[in-house]
PDB file of C-alpha atoms in Angstrom:
ATOM      1  CA  UNK W 133      47.132-115.637 -16.191  1.00 74.00           C
ATOM      2  CA  UNK W 134      49.702-115.683 -18.594  1.00 82.00           C
ATOM      3  CA  UNK W 135      49.883-113.929 -22.045  1.00 89.00           C
ATOM      4  CA  UNK W 136      52.509-113.696 -24.566  1.00 94.00           C
ATOM      5  CA  UNK W 137      52.599-110.622 -27.152  1.00 95.00           C
ATOM      6  CA  UNK W 138      54.820-110.759 -30.487  1.00 96.00           C
ATOM      7  CA  UNK W 139      55.056-107.872 -32.429  1.00 92.00           C
ATOM      8  CA  UNK W 140      54.877-108.274 -35.767  1.00 91.00           C
ATOM      9  CA  UNK W 141      53.590-111.451 -37.503  1.00 94.00           C
ATOM     10  CA  UNK W 142      56.362-110.993 -40.374  1.00 96.00           C
ATOM     11  CA  UNK W 143      59.930-109.384 -40.140  1.00 97.00           C
ATOM     12  CA  UNK W 144      62.269-109.039 -42.774  1.00 97.00           C
ATOM     13  CA  UNK W 145      65.932-108.768 -42.749  1.00 97.00           C
ATOM     14  CA  UNK W 146      68.878-108.942 -45.363  1.00 97.00           C
ATOM     15  CA  UNK W 147      71.384-112.042 -45.278  1.00 97.00           C
ATOM     16  CA  UNK W 148      73.794-110.204 -42.748  1.00 97.00           C
ATOM     17  CA  UNK W 149      71.760-107.885 -41.095  1.00 98.00           C
ATOM     18  CA  UNK W 150      70.634-107.807 -37.290  1.00 98.00           C
ATOM     19  CA  UNK W 151      67.670-110.072 -36.264  1.00 98.00           C
ATOM     20  CA  UNK W 152      65.375-108.503 -33.548  1.00 98.00           C
ATOM     21  CA  UNK W 153      61.795-110.221 -32.685  1.00 98.00           C
ATOM     22  CA  UNK W 154      60.154-108.588 -30.197  1.00 98.00           C
ATOM     23  CA  UNK W 155      58.269-110.423 -27.180  1.00 97.00           C
ATOM     24  CA  UNK W 156      56.288-108.937 -24.172  1.00 96.00           C
ATOM     25  CA  UNK W 157      54.513-110.981 -21.754  1.00 94.00           C
ATOM     26  CA  UNK W 158      51.990-110.928 -18.702  1.00 90.00           C
ATOM     27  CA  UNK W 159      52.565-112.752 -15.828  1.00 83.00           C
ATOM     28  CA  UNK W 160      50.930-112.455 -12.293  1.00 78.00           C
ATOM     29  CA  UNK W 161      54.206-114.225 -11.114  1.00 81.00           C
ATOM     30  CA  UNK W 162      57.708-114.677 -12.046  1.00 80.00           C
ATOM     31  CA  UNK W 163      58.197-116.092 -15.352  1.00 86.00           C
ATOM     32  CA  UNK W 164      59.770-118.693 -17.479  1.00 89.00           C
ATOM     33  CA  UNK W 165      60.443-117.856 -20.924  1.00 91.00           C
ATOM     34  CA  UNK W 166      60.951-119.679 -23.862  1.00 93.00           C
ATOM     35  CA  UNK W 167      61.712-118.960 -27.443  1.00 96.00           C
ATOM     36  CA  UNK W 168      60.974-121.788 -30.101  1.00 95.00           C
ATOM     37  CA  UNK W 169      61.701-122.047 -33.728  1.00 96.00           C
ATOM     38  CA  UNK W 170      59.504-123.918 -36.317  1.00 95.00           C
ATOM     39  CA  UNK W 171      60.535-124.556 -39.802  1.00 93.00           C
ATOM     40  CA  UNK W 172      58.494-125.545 -42.528  1.00 88.00           C
ATOM     41  CA  UNK W 173      56.402-129.013 -41.551  1.00 82.00           C
ATOM     42  CA  UNK W 174      58.600-129.735 -39.014  1.00 87.00           C
ATOM     43  CA  UNK W 175      57.974-129.275 -34.760  1.00 90.00           C
ATOM     44  CA  UNK W 176      59.220-126.872 -32.527  1.00 92.00           C
ATOM     45  CA  UNK W 177      62.794-126.496 -31.681  1.00 93.00           C
ATOM     46  CA  UNK W 178      63.655-125.026 -28.376  1.00 92.00           C
ATOM     47  CA  UNK W 179      66.165-121.695 -28.995  1.00 95.00           C
ATOM     48  CA  UNK W 180      66.687-120.795 -25.507  1.00 94.00           C
ATOM     49  CA  UNK W 181      64.769-120.313 -22.040  1.00 91.00           C
ATOM     50  CA  UNK W 182      65.198-117.912 -19.273  1.00 91.00           C
ATOM     51  CA  UNK W 183      64.019-119.477 -15.648  1.00 86.00           C
ATOM     52  CA  UNK W 184      66.322-117.589 -13.146  1.00 84.00           C
ATOM     53  CA  UNK W 185      69.631-116.477 -12.773  1.00 86.00           C
ATOM     54  CA  UNK W 186      71.368-114.406 -15.716  1.00 88.00           C
ATOM     55  CA  UNK W 187      68.897-112.143 -17.242  1.00 90.00           C
ATOM     56  CA  UNK W 188      70.969-112.301 -20.925  1.00 95.00           C
ATOM     57  CA  UNK W 189      70.298-115.786 -22.337  1.00 96.00           C
ATOM     58  CA  UNK W 190      72.497-117.466 -24.781  1.00 96.00           C
ATOM     59  CA  UNK W 191      70.652-120.091 -27.427  1.00 95.00           C
ATOM     60  CA  UNK W 192      71.873-122.163 -30.389  1.00 94.00           C
ATOM     61  CA  UNK W 193      72.516-120.597 -33.885  1.00 93.00           C
ATOM     62  CA  UNK W 194      73.820-117.771 -32.269  1.00 96.00           C
ATOM     63  CA  UNK W 195      70.562-116.506 -30.987  1.00 97.00           C
ATOM     64  CA  UNK W 196      70.185-114.888 -27.404  1.00 97.00           C
ATOM     65  CA  UNK W 197      67.327-113.082 -25.494  1.00 97.00           C
ATOM     66  CA  UNK W 198      67.267-110.543 -22.338  1.00 95.00           C
ATOM     67  CA  UNK W 199      64.747-110.934 -19.827  1.00 94.00           C
ATOM     68  CA  UNK W 200      63.933-107.219 -18.765  1.00 94.00           C
ATOM     69  CA  UNK W 201      61.370-107.244 -16.108  1.00 91.00           C
ATOM     70  CA  UNK W 202      61.019-103.585 -15.886  1.00 92.00           C
ATOM     71  CA  UNK W 203      60.001-103.726 -19.622  1.00 93.00           C
ATOM     72  CA  UNK W 204      58.112-107.030 -19.293  1.00 94.00           C
ATOM     73  CA  UNK W 205      60.127-108.215 -22.438  1.00 95.00           C
ATOM     74  CA  UNK W 206      62.047-111.253 -23.877  1.00 97.00           C
ATOM     75  CA  UNK W 207      63.293-109.823 -27.279  1.00 98.00           C
ATOM     76  CA  UNK W 208      65.029-112.530 -29.428  1.00 98.00           C
ATOM     77  CA  UNK W 209      67.973-111.036 -31.041  1.00 98.00           C
ATOM     78  CA  UNK W 210      70.956-112.257 -33.670  1.00 98.00           C
ATOM     79  CA  UNK W 211      73.905-109.888 -34.975  1.00 97.00           C
ATOM     80  CA  UNK W 212      74.016-111.421 -38.586  1.00 97.00           C
ATOM     81  CA  UNK W 213      71.037-113.164 -40.350  1.00 97.00           C
ATOM     82  CA  UNK W 214      71.465-116.156 -42.257  1.00 97.00           C
ATOM     83  CA  UNK W 215      69.382-117.829 -45.089  1.00 96.00           C
ATOM     84  CA  UNK W 216      69.143-120.831 -42.623  1.00 95.00           C
ATOM     85  CA  UNK W 217      67.335-118.497 -40.077  1.00 97.00           C
ATOM     86  CA  UNK W 218      64.050-118.132 -42.424  1.00 97.00           C
ATOM     87  CA  UNK W 219      61.321-119.690 -40.255  1.00 97.00           C
ATOM     88  CA  UNK W 220      58.551-119.025 -37.799  1.00 96.00           C
ATOM     89  CA  UNK W 221      59.418-117.861 -34.000  1.00 97.00           C
ATOM     90  CA  UNK W 222      57.571-118.765 -31.339  1.00 97.00           C
ATOM     91  CA  UNK W 223      58.013-117.075 -27.913  1.00 96.00           C
ATOM     92  CA  UNK W 224      56.221-118.771 -25.149  1.00 93.00           C
ATOM     93  CA  UNK W 225      55.860-118.310 -21.000  1.00 91.00           C
ATOM     94  CA  UNK W 226      55.065-120.447 -18.563  1.00 87.00           C
ATOM     95  CA  UNK W 227      54.289-119.663 -14.641  1.00 79.00           C
ATOM     96  CA  UNK W 228      56.003-121.309 -11.624  1.00 67.00           C
ATOM     97  CA  UNK W 229      53.313-124.377 -10.658  1.00 62.00           C
ATOM     98  CA  UNK W 230      52.369-124.757 -14.260  1.00 69.00           C
ATOM     99  CA  UNK W 231      53.823-126.898 -16.705  1.00 66.00           C
ATOM    100  CA  UNK W 232      52.548-125.597 -19.455  1.00 80.00           C
ATOM    101  CA  UNK W 233      53.617-122.746 -21.588  1.00 85.00           C
ATOM    102  CA  UNK W 234      51.542-120.313 -23.356  1.00 90.00           C
ATOM    103  CA  UNK W 235      52.744-119.511 -26.851  1.00 94.00           C
ATOM    104  CA  UNK W 236      52.392-115.981 -28.630  1.00 95.00           C
ATOM    105  CA  UNK W 237      51.052-115.887 -32.052  1.00 95.00           C
ATOM    106  CA  UNK W 238      54.420-116.313 -33.903  1.00 96.00           C
ATOM    107  CA  UNK W 239      56.771-114.181 -36.223  1.00 97.00           C
ATOM    108  CA  UNK W 240      57.796-114.897 -39.854  1.00 97.00           C
ATOM    109  CA  UNK W 241      61.491-114.195 -40.321  1.00 97.00           C
ATOM    110  CA  UNK W 242      62.279-113.707 -43.769  1.00 97.00           C
ATOM    111  CA  UNK W 243      66.053-113.387 -45.012  1.00 97.00           C
ATOM    112  CA  UNK W 244      66.714-111.501 -48.599  1.00 96.00           C
ATOM    113  CA  UNK W 245      70.248-112.460 -50.114  1.00 94.00           C
TER     114      UNK W 245
ATOM    115  CA  UNK K 215      69.618-141.607 -29.326  1.00 64.00           C
ATOM    116  CA  UNK K 216      65.821-141.158 -31.165  1.00 74.00           C
ATOM    117  CA  UNK K 217      64.227-138.465 -30.300  1.00 91.00           C
ATOM    118  CA  UNK K 218      60.206-137.840 -29.991  1.00 95.00           C
ATOM    119  CA  UNK K 219      58.476-139.706 -32.999  1.00 96.00           C
ATOM    120  CA  UNK K 220      54.721-139.508 -34.009  1.00 97.00           C
ATOM    121  CA  UNK K 221      52.596-141.546 -36.177  1.00 97.00           C
ATOM    122  CA  UNK K 222      51.327-141.407 -38.917  1.00 97.00           C
ATOM    123  CA  UNK K 223      52.787-138.404 -40.474  1.00 96.00           C
ATOM    124  CA  UNK K 224      49.693-137.777 -42.378  1.00 96.00           C
ATOM    125  CA  UNK K 225      46.220-138.884 -41.840  1.00 96.00           C
ATOM    126  CA  UNK K 226      42.868-138.061 -43.900  1.00 98.00           C
ATOM    127  CA  UNK K 227      39.481-138.747 -42.118  1.00 98.00           C
ATOM    128  CA  UNK K 228      36.066-137.550 -42.692  1.00 98.00           C
ATOM    129  CA  UNK K 229      33.511-135.747 -40.352  1.00 98.00           C
ATOM    130  CA  UNK K 230      32.221-137.609 -37.863  1.00 97.00           C
ATOM    131  CA  UNK K 231      35.194-140.503 -37.744  1.00 98.00           C
ATOM    132  CA  UNK K 232      37.265-141.471 -35.220  1.00 98.00           C
ATOM    133  CA  UNK K 233      41.093-140.968 -35.026  1.00 98.00           C
ATOM    134  CA  UNK K 234      44.385-141.961 -32.552  1.00 98.00           C
ATOM    135  CA  UNK K 235      47.336-140.658 -32.963  1.00 98.00           C
ATOM    136  CA  UNK K 236      50.667-141.758 -31.567  1.00 98.00           C
ATOM    137  CA  UNK K 237      53.571-140.460 -29.724  1.00 98.00           C
ATOM    138  CA  UNK K 238      57.048-142.146 -28.492  1.00 97.00           C
ATOM    139  CA  UNK K 239      58.971-139.865 -26.093  1.00 96.00           C
ATOM    140  CA  UNK K 240      62.695-138.978 -26.233  1.00 94.00           C
ATOM    141  CA  UNK K 241      64.342-141.806 -24.423  1.00 92.00           C
ATOM    142  CA  UNK K 242      64.493-141.132 -20.846  1.00 89.00           C
ATOM    143  CA  UNK K 243      61.830-139.041 -20.612  1.00 92.00           C
ATOM    144  CA  UNK K 244      58.539-139.727 -18.521  1.00 93.00           C
ATOM    145  CA  UNK K 245      56.205-136.952 -19.593  1.00 93.00           C
ATOM    146  CA  UNK K 246      54.282-136.135 -22.725  1.00 95.00           C
ATOM    147  CA  UNK K 247      52.192-133.225 -23.637  1.00 94.00           C
ATOM    148  CA  UNK K 248      49.896-132.894 -26.841  1.00 97.00           C
ATOM    149  CA  UNK K 249      49.569-130.000 -29.073  1.00 96.00           C
ATOM    150  CA  UNK K 250      46.853-128.684 -31.858  1.00 97.00           C
ATOM    151  CA  UNK K 251      48.197-126.154 -33.953  1.00 95.00           C
ATOM    152  CA  UNK K 252      45.958-124.773 -36.748  1.00 95.00           C
ATOM    153  CA  UNK K 253      47.493-123.724 -39.826  1.00 91.00           C
ATOM    154  CA  UNK K 254      49.222-120.438 -39.485  1.00 89.00           C
ATOM    155  CA  UNK K 255      48.334-120.249 -36.027  1.00 92.00           C
ATOM    156  CA  UNK K 256      50.469-120.870 -32.543  1.00 93.00           C
ATOM    157  CA  UNK K 257      50.571-124.353 -30.885  1.00 94.00           C
ATOM    158  CA  UNK K 258      47.337-124.600 -28.393  1.00 95.00           C
ATOM    159  CA  UNK K 259      48.093-127.336 -25.345  1.00 94.00           C
ATOM    160  CA  UNK K 260      45.568-129.959 -25.132  1.00 96.00           C
ATOM    161  CA  UNK K 261      46.484-131.903 -22.167  1.00 94.00           C
ATOM    162  CA  UNK K 262      49.920-133.549 -20.405  1.00 92.00           C
ATOM    163  CA  UNK K 263      50.170-137.025 -19.028  1.00 94.00           C
ATOM    164  CA  UNK K 264      52.607-137.910 -16.262  1.00 91.00           C
ATOM    165  CA  UNK K 265      52.974-141.451 -14.615  1.00 88.00           C
ATOM    166  CA  UNK K 266      49.929-142.685 -16.944  1.00 92.00           C
ATOM    167  CA  UNK K 267      47.568-140.207 -15.404  1.00 93.00           C
ATOM    168  CA  UNK K 268      46.482-136.631 -16.892  1.00 92.00           C
ATOM    169  CA  UNK K 269      47.968-133.879 -14.976  1.00 88.00           C
ATOM    170  CA  UNK K 270      46.931-130.881 -16.747  1.00 87.00           C
ATOM    171  CA  UNK K 271      44.597-130.060 -19.401  1.00 91.00           C
ATOM    172  CA  UNK K 272      43.859-127.201 -21.686  1.00 91.00           C
ATOM    173  CA  UNK K 273      40.527-125.901 -22.888  1.00 92.00           C
ATOM    174  CA  UNK K 274      39.371-128.739 -25.400  1.00 96.00           C
ATOM    175  CA  UNK K 275      36.382-131.093 -25.375  1.00 96.00           C
ATOM    176  CA  UNK K 276      35.897-133.948 -24.051  1.00 96.00           C
ATOM    177  CA  UNK K 277      35.873-135.537 -27.356  1.00 98.00           C
ATOM    178  CA  UNK K 278      39.873-135.193 -27.111  1.00 98.00           C
ATOM    179  CA  UNK K 279      41.374-137.963 -25.009  1.00 97.00           C
ATOM    180  CA  UNK K 280      44.111-139.664 -24.338  1.00 97.00           C
ATOM    181  CA  UNK K 281      46.087-142.341 -22.245  1.00 97.00           C
ATOM    182  CA  UNK K 282      49.940-142.938 -21.417  1.00 97.00           C
ATOM    183  CA  UNK K 283      51.316-146.566 -21.269  1.00 97.00           C
ATOM    184  CA  UNK K 284      53.667-147.828 -18.795  1.00 96.00           C
ATOM    185  CA  UNK K 285      56.592-147.423 -21.403  1.00 95.00           C
ATOM    186  CA  UNK K 286      55.985-143.378 -21.244  1.00 96.00           C
ATOM    187  CA  UNK K 287      54.345-143.862 -24.962  1.00 97.00           C
ATOM    188  CA  UNK K 288      51.393-141.848 -25.217  1.00 98.00           C
ATOM    189  CA  UNK K 289      47.968-142.109 -27.649  1.00 98.00           C
ATOM    190  CA  UNK K 290      45.352-139.276 -28.810  1.00 98.00           C
ATOM    191  CA  UNK K 291      42.135-139.770 -29.474  1.00 98.00           C
ATOM    192  CA  UNK K 292      39.710-137.808 -30.998  1.00 98.00           C
ATOM    193  CA  UNK K 293      35.937-138.844 -31.852  1.00 97.00           C
ATOM    194  CA  UNK K 294      33.696-137.337 -33.641  1.00 98.00           C
ATOM    195  CA  UNK K 295      35.764-135.165 -36.012  1.00 98.00           C
ATOM    196  CA  UNK K 296      34.718-131.878 -36.886  1.00 98.00           C
ATOM    197  CA  UNK K 297      36.046-130.233 -40.250  1.00 97.00           C
ATOM    198  CA  UNK K 298      37.700-127.603 -37.328  1.00 97.00           C
ATOM    199  CA  UNK K 299      39.580-130.621 -36.008  1.00 98.00           C
ATOM    200  CA  UNK K 300      42.430-130.085 -39.094  1.00 98.00           C
ATOM    201  CA  UNK K 301      45.612-129.241 -37.805  1.00 97.00           C
ATOM    202  CA  UNK K 302      48.842-130.294 -37.007  1.00 96.00           C
ATOM    203  CA  UNK K 303      49.070-132.279 -33.759  1.00 97.00           C
ATOM    204  CA  UNK K 304      52.555-132.242 -31.919  1.00 96.00           C
ATOM    205  CA  UNK K 305      53.726-134.213 -28.977  1.00 96.00           C
ATOM    206  CA  UNK K 306      56.270-132.962 -26.729  1.00 94.00           C
ATOM    207  CA  UNK K 307      57.999-135.109 -23.980  1.00 94.00           C
ATOM    208  CA  UNK K 308      59.957-134.056 -21.007  1.00 90.00           C
ATOM    209  CA  UNK K 309      61.584-135.319 -17.783  1.00 87.00           C
ATOM    210  CA  UNK K 310      59.714-135.046 -14.547  1.00 77.00           C
ATOM    211  CA  UNK K 311      57.693-132.887 -12.956  1.00 66.00           C
ATOM    212  CA  UNK K 312      59.416-129.425 -13.145  1.00 65.00           C
ATOM    213  CA  UNK K 313      58.380-127.087 -15.847  1.00 59.00           C
ATOM    214  CA  UNK K 314      61.970-125.767 -16.127  1.00 64.00           C
ATOM    215  CA  UNK K 315      62.441-128.597 -18.023  1.00 76.00           C
ATOM    216  CA  UNK K 316      63.055-128.668 -21.979  1.00 80.00           C
ATOM    217  CA  UNK K 317      59.766-129.935 -23.766  1.00 87.00           C
ATOM    218  CA  UNK K 318      61.043-131.750 -27.186  1.00 90.00           C
ATOM    219  CA  UNK K 319      58.550-131.854 -30.008  1.00 92.00           C
ATOM    220  CA  UNK K 320      58.286-134.261 -32.439  1.00 94.00           C
ATOM    221  CA  UNK K 321      57.535-133.373 -36.032  1.00 93.00           C
ATOM    222  CA  UNK K 322      53.856-134.002 -35.690  1.00 96.00           C
ATOM    223  CA  UNK K 323      51.037-135.584 -37.618  1.00 97.00           C
ATOM    224  CA  UNK K 324      48.988-133.338 -39.837  1.00 96.00           C
ATOM    225  CA  UNK K 325      45.269-134.395 -39.885  1.00 98.00           C
ATOM    226  CA  UNK K 326      42.748-133.412 -42.807  1.00 98.00           C
ATOM    227  CA  UNK K 327      39.145-133.887 -41.738  1.00 98.00           C
ATOM    228  CA  UNK K 328      37.187-133.577 -45.004  1.00 97.00           C
TER     229      UNK K 328
END
């Protein structure tokens, strides 16, 4: 069975600082991995996804994530935080043959001026 | 190009009532998935419809049912509402059978059960 663990329910950074949101997964087969962002009172928006190929994935809004199979991780980074990045971030995993992602519990990103 | 739309945006019901939520997928998409997101929690998968049939179902009771129409729009029905059904209900659409396809989410319907 697939599962996702997001370390830290809240992450606080200063504007301009590095953003690092951690995600570890468990999967019995090669996974597909996703990061979604959710702004207050809105639906989810896909930031980036990994399916196959290059392990460093670039997404929207300057975010990127690296798939590390040996560490079963898919951490999300952004070099310089912006106030508009404040939101809830969800990591998700799906396995081949399953059409459905399993979401982590989410990390709330707080950006201080 | 309209994205995923959901109606209504907000809804208040009382325990024991029934509710129907509606979703129109993004243009060109033929697959619709429904999720329940309780306050402060992650989305939980309810079910997915493809070609007017339920393709996969999550761990939700039979009180939750759905339908997909020939135009690919979808409805989520919940019978005998419980207080615990209060949540944001998200609809997501995608194209085809592959789970590599991006799911596009609507803004959700916020249901409050009193």
